[in-house]
PDB file of C-alpha atoms in Angstrom:
ATOM      1  CA  MET A 237       0.000   0.000   0.000  1.00 40.00           C
ATOM      2  CA  ASN A 238       1.321   3.410  -0.896  1.00 41.00           C
ATOM      3  CA  CYS A 239       1.449   5.528   2.266  1.00 46.00           C
ATOM      4  CA  GLU A 240       2.757   8.661   0.550  1.00 46.00           C
ATOM      5  CA  ARG A 241       0.456  11.603   1.061  1.00 47.00           C
ATOM      6  CA  ARG A 242       0.317  15.176   0.003  1.00 43.00           C
ATOM      7  CA  ALA A 243       0.362  17.715   2.812  1.00 49.00           C
ATOM      8  CA  GLY A 244      -3.146  18.162   4.188  1.00 49.00           C
ATOM      9  CA  TYR A 245      -4.793  15.631   1.865  1.00 45.00           C
ATOM     10  CA  SER A 246      -5.695  11.995   2.151  1.00 50.00           C
ATOM     11  CA  GLY A 247      -7.601  10.011  -0.431  1.00 59.00           C
ATOM     12  CA  ASN A 248      -9.450   8.132   2.300  1.00 69.00           C
ATOM     13  CA  PRO A 249     -12.307  10.114   3.849  1.00 69.00           C
ATOM     14  CA  ASN A 250     -12.733   7.298   6.401  1.00 68.00           C
ATOM     15  CA  GLU A 251      -9.730   8.545   8.365  1.00 73.00           C
ATOM     16  CA  THR A 252      -9.378  12.230   7.561  1.00 73.00           C
ATOM     17  CA  TRP A 253     -12.067  13.337  10.005  1.00 76.00           C
ATOM     18  CA  LEU A 254      -9.894  12.355  12.983  1.00 79.00           C
ATOM     19  CA  SER A 255      -7.242  14.856  11.918  1.00 78.00           C
ATOM     20  CA  SER A 256      -9.708  17.578  11.014  1.00 77.00           C
ATOM     21  CA  ARG A 257     -10.267  20.738  12.974  1.00 82.00           C
ATOM     22  CA  GLY A 258     -12.404  20.163  16.064  1.00 89.00           C
ATOM     23  CA  ALA A 259     -12.321  16.362  16.003  1.00 88.00           C
ATOM     24  CA  TRP A 260     -10.490  16.063  19.315  1.00 90.00           C
ATOM     25  CA  PHE A 261     -12.794  18.615  20.928  1.00 93.00           C
ATOM     26  CA  THR A 262     -15.783  16.633  19.667  1.00 92.00           C
ATOM     27  CA  TRP A 263     -14.266  13.375  20.989  1.00 91.00           C
ATOM     28  CA  VAL A 264     -13.843  14.883  24.468  1.00 94.00           C
ATOM     29  CA  SER A 265     -17.258  16.594  24.349  1.00 96.00           C
ATOM     30  CA  VAL A 266     -19.120  13.397  23.445  1.00 96.00           C
ATOM     31  CA  THR A 267     -17.311  11.489  26.192  1.00 96.00           C
ATOM     32  CA  LEU A 268     -18.177  14.204  28.722  1.00 96.00           C
ATOM     33  CA  GLY A 269     -21.762  14.205  27.437  1.00 97.00           C
ATOM     34  CA  VAL A 270     -22.041  10.464  28.101  1.00 96.00           C
ATOM     35  CA  HIS A 271     -20.496  10.991  31.536  1.00 97.00           C
ATOM     36  CA  PHE A 272     -22.928  13.793  32.446  1.00 97.00           C
ATOM     37  CA  PHE A 273     -25.862  11.742  31.156  1.00 97.00           C
ATOM     38  CA  LEU A 274     -24.814   8.846  33.390  1.00 97.00           C
ATOM     39  CA  LEU A 275     -24.528  11.227  36.348  1.00 96.00           C
ATOM     40  CA  CYS A 276     -28.205  12.079  35.834  1.00 96.00           C
ATOM     41  CA  VAL A 277     -29.290   8.446  36.142  1.00 96.00           C
ATOM     42  CA  PRO A 278     -30.786   7.924  39.614  1.00 95.00           C
ATOM     43  CA  GLY A 279     -29.112   5.277  41.734  1.00 95.00           C
ATOM     44  CA  LEU A 280     -25.681   5.464  40.120  1.00 96.00           C
ATOM     45  CA  SER A 281     -22.904   6.631  42.400  1.00 96.00           C
ATOM     46  CA  VAL A 282     -20.022   8.786  41.184  1.00 96.00           C
ATOM     47  CA  PRO A 283     -17.500   5.891  41.241  1.00 96.00           C
ATOM     48  CA  VAL A 284     -19.870   3.684  39.223  1.00 97.00           C
ATOM     49  CA  VAL A 285     -20.460   6.490  36.713  1.00 97.00           C
ATOM     50  CA  TRP A 286     -16.718   7.008  36.181  1.00 97.00           C
ATOM     51  CA  THR A 287     -16.203   3.275  35.700  1.00 97.00           C
ATOM     52  CA  LEU A 288     -19.143   3.092  33.270  1.00 97.00           C
ATOM     53  CA  THR A 289     -17.816   6.081  31.339  1.00 97.00           C
ATOM     54  CA  ASN A 290     -14.428   4.389  30.997  1.00 97.00           C
ATOM     55  CA  VAL A 291     -15.955   1.025  30.031  1.00 97.00           C
ATOM     56  CA  ILE A 292     -18.360   2.519  27.464  1.00 97.00           C
ATOM     57  CA  HIS A 293     -15.640   4.663  25.908  1.00 96.00           C
ATOM     58  CA  SER A 294     -13.108   1.825  25.718  1.00 96.00           C
ATOM     59  CA  LEU A 295     -15.524  -0.746  24.297  1.00 95.00           C
ATOM     60  CA  ILE A 296     -16.874   1.618  21.638  1.00 94.00           C
ATOM     61  CA  MET A 297     -13.352   2.784  20.804  1.00 92.00           C
ATOM     62  CA  PHE A 298     -12.146  -0.829  20.481  1.00 90.00           C
ATOM     63  CA  TYR A 299     -15.056  -1.777  18.253  1.00 90.00           C
ATOM     64  CA  ILE A 300     -14.840   1.235  15.949  1.00 87.00           C
ATOM     65  CA  LEU A 301     -11.070   1.489  15.661  1.00 85.00           C
ATOM     66  CA  HIS A 302      -9.961  -2.147  15.842  1.00 82.00           C
ATOM     67  CA  THR A 303     -12.683  -4.428  14.518  1.00 83.00           C
ATOM     68  CA  ILE A 304     -14.324  -2.555  11.651  1.00 80.00           C
ATOM     69  CA  LYS A 305     -12.315  -2.880   8.459  1.00 79.00           C
ATOM     70  CA  GLY A 306     -12.503  -1.150   5.113  1.00 75.00           C
ATOM     71  CA  SER A 307     -14.094   2.125   4.203  1.00 72.00           C
ATOM     72  CA  PRO A 308     -17.749   3.005   3.656  1.00 68.00           C
ATOM     73  CA  PHE A 309     -16.598   5.399   0.931  1.00 63.00           C
ATOM     74  CA  GLY A 310     -15.776   2.803  -1.698  1.00 59.00           C
ATOM     75  CA  ALA A 311     -16.064   5.125  -4.672  1.00 50.00           C
ATOM     76  CA  ALA A 312     -13.650   7.683  -3.173  1.00 55.00           C
ATOM     77  CA  THR A 313     -10.832   5.199  -2.534  1.00 57.00           C
ATOM     78  CA  ASP A 314      -8.905   2.614  -4.506  1.00 61.00           C
ATOM     79  CA  GLY A 315      -9.907  -0.288  -2.217  1.00 63.00           C
ATOM     80  CA  SER A 316      -6.456  -0.748  -0.705  1.00 66.00           C
ATOM     81  CA  GLU A 317      -7.859  -0.258   2.799  1.00 71.00           C
ATOM     82  CA  ARG A 318     -10.289  -3.150   2.462  1.00 70.00           C
ATOM     83  CA  TYR A 319      -8.253  -5.347   4.830  1.00 75.00           C
ATOM     84  CA  LEU A 320      -7.163  -2.567   7.202  1.00 80.00           C
ATOM     85  CA  THR A 321      -8.878  -1.611  10.433  1.00 81.00           C
ATOM     86  CA  HIS A 322      -9.818   1.997  11.013  1.00 81.00           C
ATOM     87  CA  TRP A 323      -6.778   2.422  13.298  1.00 82.00           C
ATOM     88  CA  GLU A 324      -4.434   1.112  10.588  1.00 82.00           C
ATOM     89  CA  GLN A 325      -5.882   3.602   8.094  1.00 82.00           C
ATOM     90  CA  ILE A 326      -5.395   6.690  10.282  1.00 82.00           C
ATOM     91  CA  ASP A 327      -2.705   9.016   8.883  1.00 79.00           C
ATOM     92  CA  GLY A 328      -1.832   6.537   6.155  1.00 75.00           C
ATOM     93  CA  GLY A 329      -0.527   3.975   8.655  1.00 75.00           C
ATOM     94  CA  GLN A 330       2.176   6.270  10.023  1.00 80.00           C
ATOM     95  CA  GLN A 331       2.956   5.735  13.709  1.00 83.00           C
ATOM     96  CA  PHE A 332       3.074   8.371  16.460  1.00 85.00           C
ATOM     97  CA  THR A 333       1.281  11.155  14.624  1.00 87.00           C
ATOM     98  CA  ALA A 334      -0.542  13.780  16.691  1.00 89.00           C
ATOM     99  CA  THR A 335      -3.901  12.080  16.088  1.00 88.00           C
ATOM    100  CA  LYS A 336      -2.623   8.668  17.150  1.00 88.00           C
ATOM    101  CA  LYS A 337      -0.931  10.122  20.226  1.00 91.00           C
ATOM    102  CA  PHE A 338      -4.230  11.717  21.239  1.00 92.00           C
ATOM    103  CA  LEU A 339      -6.163   8.477  20.696  1.00 91.00           C
ATOM    104  CA  ILE A 340      -3.619   6.542  22.779  1.00 93.00           C
ATOM    105  CA  SER A 341      -3.412   9.070  25.606  1.00 95.00           C
ATOM    106  CA  PHE A 342      -7.158   9.696  25.977  1.00 95.00           C
ATOM    107  CA  PRO A 343      -8.050   6.235  27.392  1.00 96.00           C
ATOM    108  CA  ILE A 344      -5.044   6.457  29.718  1.00 97.00           C
ATOM    109  CA  ALA A 345      -6.212   9.853  31.016  1.00 97.00           C
ATOM    110  CA  LEU A 346      -9.750   8.503  31.386  1.00 97.00           C
ATOM    111  CA  PHE A 347      -8.383   5.530  33.346  1.00 97.00           C
ATOM    112  CA  LEU A 348      -6.448   7.860  35.678  1.00 97.00           C
ATOM    113  CA  LEU A 349      -9.535  10.022  36.246  1.00 96.00           C
ATOM    114  CA  ALA A 350     -11.722   6.975  36.857  1.00 96.00           C
ATOM    115  CA  SER A 351      -9.184   5.552  39.310  1.00 96.00           C
ATOM    116  CA  PHE A 352      -9.007   8.837  41.207  1.00 97.00           C
ATOM    117  CA  TYR A 353     -12.764   9.351  41.431  1.00 96.00           C
ATOM    118  CA  THR A 354     -13.353   5.747  42.524  1.00 96.00           C
ATOM    119  CA  ASN A 355     -10.898   6.325  45.390  1.00 95.00           C
ATOM    120  CA  TYR A 356      -8.675   3.554  44.007  1.00 94.00           C
ATOM    121  CA  ASP A 357     -11.197   0.885  44.960  1.00 96.00           C
ATOM    122  CA  PHE A 358      -9.708  -2.457  43.919  1.00 97.00           C
ATOM    123  CA  GLY A 359     -12.818  -3.745  42.105  1.00 96.00           C
ATOM    124  CA  HIS A 360     -13.232  -0.561  40.100  1.00 96.00           C
ATOM    125  CA  PHE A 361      -9.491  -0.463  39.473  1.00 97.00           C
ATOM    126  CA  LEU A 362      -9.489  -3.959  37.956  1.00 97.00           C
ATOM    127  CA  VAL A 363     -12.372  -3.141  35.612  1.00 97.00           C
ATOM    128  CA  ASN A 364     -10.906   0.234  34.613  1.00 97.00           C
ATOM    129  CA  PHE A 365      -7.440  -1.217  34.088  1.00 97.00           C
ATOM    130  CA  ALA A 366      -8.745  -4.108  31.975  1.00 97.00           C
ATOM    131  CA  VAL A 367     -10.731  -1.869  29.627  1.00 96.00           C
ATOM    132  CA  MET A 368      -7.854   0.617  29.428  1.00 96.00           C
ATOM    133  CA  LEU A 369      -5.592  -2.220  28.281  1.00 94.00           C
ATOM    134  CA  LEU A 370      -8.260  -3.238  25.747  1.00 91.00           C
ATOM    135  CA  ALA A 371      -8.199   0.298  24.373  1.00 92.00           C
ATOM    136  CA  VAL A 372      -4.416   0.857  24.395  1.00 92.00           C
ATOM    137  CA  ILE A 373      -2.677  -2.442  23.572  1.00 89.00           C
ATOM    138  CA  PRO A 374      -4.128  -2.808  20.030  1.00 86.00           C
ATOM    139  CA  LYS A 375      -2.765   0.663  19.220  1.00 86.00           C
ATOM    140  CA  LEU A 376       0.864  -0.269  19.846  1.00 85.00           C
ATOM    141  CA  PRO A 377       3.073  -0.176  16.728  1.00 81.00           C
ATOM    142  CA  GLN A 378       4.126  -3.790  17.337  1.00 81.00           C
ATOM    143  CA  LEU A 379       0.529  -4.874  16.686  1.00 72.00           C
ATOM    144  CA  HIS A 380       0.042  -2.904  13.457  1.00 69.00           C
ATOM    145  CA  GLY A 381      -1.498  -5.355  10.985  1.00 69.00           C
ATOM    146  CA  VAL A 382      -1.415  -8.259  13.471  1.00 72.00           C
ATOM    147  CA  ARG A 383      -4.526 -10.421  13.763  1.00 70.00           C
ATOM    148  CA  LEU A 384      -4.448 -12.426  17.001  1.00 65.00           C
ATOM    149  CA  PHE A 385      -5.750 -15.988  16.782  1.00 58.00           C
ATOM    150  CA  GLY A 386      -6.934 -15.293  13.221  1.00 62.00           C
ATOM    151  CA  ILE A 387      -9.724 -13.020  14.500  1.00 64.00           C
ATOM    152  CA  ASN A 388     -10.693 -10.312  11.995  1.00 64.00           C
ATOM    153  CA  ARG A 389      -8.286 -11.778   9.445  1.00 62.00           C
ATOM    154  CA  TYR A 390     -10.548 -11.427   6.430  1.00 58.00           C
TER     155      TYR A 390
END
């Protein structure tokens, strides 16, 4: 796959939105919106809400970025991304770009916030740590293009 790109342009609209203006702000705003919605649910304590926010964010992030392959914009691309996950398509597959650094650091920051607001309760910590690992480990450069146990190979 040719990863050469012109400055400011990518032929794949599936991944350009993450580098566009306001995407990070939107990412944080939607996460905070989910968190504030959960705070409004009667019967949920603050520690449970922080853990739920972390779990919901990490599971959705894992599904969208690491299980869905290809591009819904078939006519706009040459089809070379058909076997690539959304994460592998971001910034043409280049590692450690600003967008990828943000997407790696956000679940870690959310984990730290959730741990703090749950008063480092061991049960909450285990759940938050597990989903943080689920969100961060697949993003490591060593796992770029790797399909564990043949899952999501095709």
